[in-house]
Coordinates of C-alpha atoms in Angstrom, one line a residue:
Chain A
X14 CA -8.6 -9.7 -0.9
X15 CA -10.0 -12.4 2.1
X16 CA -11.3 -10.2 4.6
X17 CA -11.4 -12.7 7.9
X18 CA -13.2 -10.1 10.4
X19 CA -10.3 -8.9 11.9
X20 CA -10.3 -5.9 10.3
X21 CA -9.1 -3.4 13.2
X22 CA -5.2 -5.3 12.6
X23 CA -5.1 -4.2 9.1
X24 CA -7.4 -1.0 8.9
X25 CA -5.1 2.1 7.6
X26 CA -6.0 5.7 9.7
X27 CA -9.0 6.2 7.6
X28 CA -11.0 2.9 7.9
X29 CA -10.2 3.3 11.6
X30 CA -12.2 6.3 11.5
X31 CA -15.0 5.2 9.8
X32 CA -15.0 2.5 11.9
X33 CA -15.2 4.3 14.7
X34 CA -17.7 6.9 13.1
X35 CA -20.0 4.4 12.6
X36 CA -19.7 1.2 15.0
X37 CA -18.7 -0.5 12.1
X38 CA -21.6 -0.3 10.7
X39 CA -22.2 -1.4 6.6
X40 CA -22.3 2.0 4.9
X41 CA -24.6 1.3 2.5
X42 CA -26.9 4.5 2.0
X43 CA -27.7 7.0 -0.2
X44 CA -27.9 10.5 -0.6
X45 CA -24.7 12.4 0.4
X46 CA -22.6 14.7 -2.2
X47 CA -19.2 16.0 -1.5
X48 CA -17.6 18.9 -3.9
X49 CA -14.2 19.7 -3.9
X50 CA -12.1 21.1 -6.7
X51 CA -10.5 18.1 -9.3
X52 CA -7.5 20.3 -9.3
X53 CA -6.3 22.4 -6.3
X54 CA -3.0 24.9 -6.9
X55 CA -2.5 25.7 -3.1
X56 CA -2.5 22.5 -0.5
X57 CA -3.6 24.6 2.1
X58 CA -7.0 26.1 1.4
X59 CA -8.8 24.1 -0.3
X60 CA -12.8 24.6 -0.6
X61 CA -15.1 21.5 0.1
X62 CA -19.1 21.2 0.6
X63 CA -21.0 18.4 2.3
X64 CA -24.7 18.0 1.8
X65 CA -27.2 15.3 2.6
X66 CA -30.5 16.2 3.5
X67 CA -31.5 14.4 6.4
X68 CA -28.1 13.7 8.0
X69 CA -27.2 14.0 11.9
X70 CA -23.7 14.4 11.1
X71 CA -21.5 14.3 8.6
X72 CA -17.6 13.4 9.0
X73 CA -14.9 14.5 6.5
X74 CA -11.6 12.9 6.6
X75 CA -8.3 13.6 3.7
X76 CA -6.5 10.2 2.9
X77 CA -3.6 11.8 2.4
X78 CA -2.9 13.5 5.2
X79 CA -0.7 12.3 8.4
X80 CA -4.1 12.3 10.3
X81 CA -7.1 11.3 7.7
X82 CA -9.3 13.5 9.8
X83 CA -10.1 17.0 9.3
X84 CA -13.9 17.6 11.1
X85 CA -17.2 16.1 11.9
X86 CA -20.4 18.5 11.7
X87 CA -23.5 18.0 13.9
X88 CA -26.7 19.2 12.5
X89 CA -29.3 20.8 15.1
X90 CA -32.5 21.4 14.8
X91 CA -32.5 24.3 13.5
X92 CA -29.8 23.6 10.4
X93 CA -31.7 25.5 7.6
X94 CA -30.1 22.4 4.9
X95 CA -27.8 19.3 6.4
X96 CA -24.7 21.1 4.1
X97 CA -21.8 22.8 5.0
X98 CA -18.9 24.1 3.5
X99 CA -15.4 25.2 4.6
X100 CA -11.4 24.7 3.8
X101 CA -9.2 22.2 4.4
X102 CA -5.7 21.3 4.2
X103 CA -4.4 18.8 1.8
X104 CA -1.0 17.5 2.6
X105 CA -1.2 16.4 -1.4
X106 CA -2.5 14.7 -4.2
X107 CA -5.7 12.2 -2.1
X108 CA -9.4 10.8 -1.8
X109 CA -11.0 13.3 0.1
X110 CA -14.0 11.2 2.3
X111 CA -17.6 11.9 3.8
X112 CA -19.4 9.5 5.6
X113 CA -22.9 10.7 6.8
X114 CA -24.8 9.5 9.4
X115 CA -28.4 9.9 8.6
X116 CA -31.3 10.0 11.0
X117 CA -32.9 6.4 10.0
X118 CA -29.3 5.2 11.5
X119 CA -28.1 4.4 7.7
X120 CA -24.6 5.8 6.5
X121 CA -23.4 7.0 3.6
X122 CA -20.7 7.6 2.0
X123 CA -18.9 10.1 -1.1
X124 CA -15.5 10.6 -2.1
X125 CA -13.5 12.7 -4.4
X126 CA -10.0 12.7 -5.9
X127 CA -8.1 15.6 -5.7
X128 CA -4.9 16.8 -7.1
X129 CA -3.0 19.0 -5.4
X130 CA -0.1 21.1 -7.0
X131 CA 1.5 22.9 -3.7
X132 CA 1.0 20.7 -0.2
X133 CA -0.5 22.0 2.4
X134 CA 1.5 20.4 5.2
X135 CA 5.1 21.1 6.9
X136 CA 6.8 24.1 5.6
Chain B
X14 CA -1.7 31.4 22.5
X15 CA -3.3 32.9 19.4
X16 CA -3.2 36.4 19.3
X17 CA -5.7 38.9 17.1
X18 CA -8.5 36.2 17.1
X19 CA -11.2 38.8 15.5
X20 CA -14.4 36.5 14.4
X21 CA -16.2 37.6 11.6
X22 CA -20.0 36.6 10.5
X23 CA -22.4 37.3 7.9
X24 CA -26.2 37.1 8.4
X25 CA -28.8 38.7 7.3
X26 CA -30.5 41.1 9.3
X27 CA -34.4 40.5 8.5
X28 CA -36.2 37.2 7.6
X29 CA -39.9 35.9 7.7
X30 CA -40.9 33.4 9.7
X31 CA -39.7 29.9 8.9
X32 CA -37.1 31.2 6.3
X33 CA -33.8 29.2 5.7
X34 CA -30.6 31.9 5.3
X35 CA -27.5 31.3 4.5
X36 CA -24.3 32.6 7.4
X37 CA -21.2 33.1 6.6
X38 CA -18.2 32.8 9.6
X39 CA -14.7 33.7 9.7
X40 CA -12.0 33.6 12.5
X41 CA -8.6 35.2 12.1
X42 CA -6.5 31.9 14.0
X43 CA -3.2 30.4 12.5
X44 CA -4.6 27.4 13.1
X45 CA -1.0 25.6 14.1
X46 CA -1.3 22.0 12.5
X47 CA 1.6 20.7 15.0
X48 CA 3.1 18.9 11.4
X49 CA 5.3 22.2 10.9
X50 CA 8.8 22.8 12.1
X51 CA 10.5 25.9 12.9
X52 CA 14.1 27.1 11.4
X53 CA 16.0 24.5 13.8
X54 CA 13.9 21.5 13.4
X55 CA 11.5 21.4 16.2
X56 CA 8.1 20.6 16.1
X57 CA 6.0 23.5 16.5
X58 CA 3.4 22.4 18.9
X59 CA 0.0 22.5 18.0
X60 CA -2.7 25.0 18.6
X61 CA -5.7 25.2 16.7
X62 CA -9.5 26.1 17.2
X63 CA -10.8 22.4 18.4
X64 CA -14.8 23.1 18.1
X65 CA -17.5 25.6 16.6
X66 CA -21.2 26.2 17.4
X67 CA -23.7 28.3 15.8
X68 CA -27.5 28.3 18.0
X69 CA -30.1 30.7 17.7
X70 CA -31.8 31.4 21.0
X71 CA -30.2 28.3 22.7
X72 CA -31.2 25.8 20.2
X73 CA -28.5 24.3 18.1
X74 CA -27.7 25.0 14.4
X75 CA -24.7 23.7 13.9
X76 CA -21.9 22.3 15.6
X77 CA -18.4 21.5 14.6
X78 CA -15.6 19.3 16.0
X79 CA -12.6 20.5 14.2
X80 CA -8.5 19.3 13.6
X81 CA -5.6 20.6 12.2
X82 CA -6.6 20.0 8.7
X83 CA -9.3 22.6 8.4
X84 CA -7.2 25.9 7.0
X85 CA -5.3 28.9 8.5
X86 CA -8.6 31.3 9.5
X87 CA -11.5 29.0 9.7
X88 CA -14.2 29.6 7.3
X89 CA -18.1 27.6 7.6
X90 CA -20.9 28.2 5.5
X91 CA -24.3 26.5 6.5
X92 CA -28.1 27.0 6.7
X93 CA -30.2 28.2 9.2
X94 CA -33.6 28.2 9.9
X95 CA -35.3 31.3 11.7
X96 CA -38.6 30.6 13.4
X97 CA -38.7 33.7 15.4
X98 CA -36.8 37.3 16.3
X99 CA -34.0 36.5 18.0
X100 CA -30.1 35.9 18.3
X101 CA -27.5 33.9 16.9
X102 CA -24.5 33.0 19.0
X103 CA -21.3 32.0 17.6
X104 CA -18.7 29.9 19.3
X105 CA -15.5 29.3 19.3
X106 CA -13.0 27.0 21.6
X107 CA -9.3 27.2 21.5
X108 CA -7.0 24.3 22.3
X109 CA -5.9 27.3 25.2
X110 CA -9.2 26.8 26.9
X111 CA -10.2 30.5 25.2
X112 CA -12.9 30.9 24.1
X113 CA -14.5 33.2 21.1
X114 CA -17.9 34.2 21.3
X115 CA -20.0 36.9 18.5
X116 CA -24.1 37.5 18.4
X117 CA -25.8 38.6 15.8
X118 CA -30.0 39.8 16.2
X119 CA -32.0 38.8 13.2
X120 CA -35.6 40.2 13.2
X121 CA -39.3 38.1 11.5
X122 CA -41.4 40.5 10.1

């Protein structure tokens, strides 16, 4: 695809996101793993960790969902690791996203596809 | 308004000085996504636990801005490091201006 700089008229919920994350910002660092499960029976708990030692703050967004994102952590001073882990919602089969900030002002980025058998959204 | 909100947290209760420990936090909340609707069709509004902090004697460990994806009773595992005797505070903010608070004491032999 052309990309002619005007990417805020075309950017889907996501790349609005990271956009907005980073100030648009080339994400071009290193250094950030994301686990979640290949296969998830039940849409609305699913487990996901976020490391990357030496972030300030890592975002986490689902593709898939009606809104991409799900939480952004803030590391203190006294975060023992930059990780976290918690559970999220999957509205269905989707790229599930991280995009770290790291302290030297880079980003990085880690995805992961996940299949989901039972949604997580509605009801 | 969420009723039953019972946080739950797991930390150790000793460390030496410097050590990095793992805590553990729970909080009963039906976190309501605002995508669901109820028998006739309406949109159940939404009402969820917006944001999370974890310090240890007022300095910051973690902090987390949270939306309706993250699951029915929220659940955060993260690291810590304990320089000193002291406490850990643990927040939590409702989208109904409540707010949720538990301690814990750790002590450095």
């Amino acid at each position: 695809a052309v990309m002619l700089g005007g990417r805020a008229a075309f950017a889907t919920p996501t790349e609005e996101l990271i956009a907005e994350f980073t100030g648009g910002a080339e994400i071009t660092g290193e250094g950030l793993s994301l686990t979640a499960p290949e296969i998830a029976e039940n849409g609305n708990t699913v487990p996901v960790e976020v490391e990357a030692p030496g972030a300030e703050a890592i975002m986490l967004l689902a593709t898939g969902n009606p809104n991409p994102d799900v939480g952004v952590f803030h590391f203190g001073p006294l975060a023992g690791a930059q990780m976290a882990s918690t559970r999220i919602r999957l509205a269905g089969t989707q790229e599930v996203v991280a995009i770290a900030k790291m302290s030297d002002g880079s980003f990085a980025r880690a995805a992961q596809e996940v299949k989901v058998t039972i949604g997580g959204c509605g009801g | 308004m969420a009723e039953n909100v019972t946080p739950r947290v797991r930390v150790p209760k000793e460390a030496t000085a410097g050590e990095v420990i793992t805590i553990k936090t729970l909080i009963s909340h039906p976190m309501e996504s605002g995508q669901r609707k109820d028998k006739e069709g309406n949109l159940i509004p939404r009402s969820i636990i917006n944001h999370f902090t974890c310090s240890f004697n007022g300095e910051t460990v973690i902090e987390v801005a949270m939306e309706p994806a993250i699951s029915t009773n929220p659940y955060f595992e993260f690291q810590a490091k304990v320089p000193e005797s002291g406490t850990f505070t643990f927040t939590w903010i409702d989208d109904d201006g409540s707010t949720y608070e538990e301690t814990k004491e750790i002590a450095v032999a």
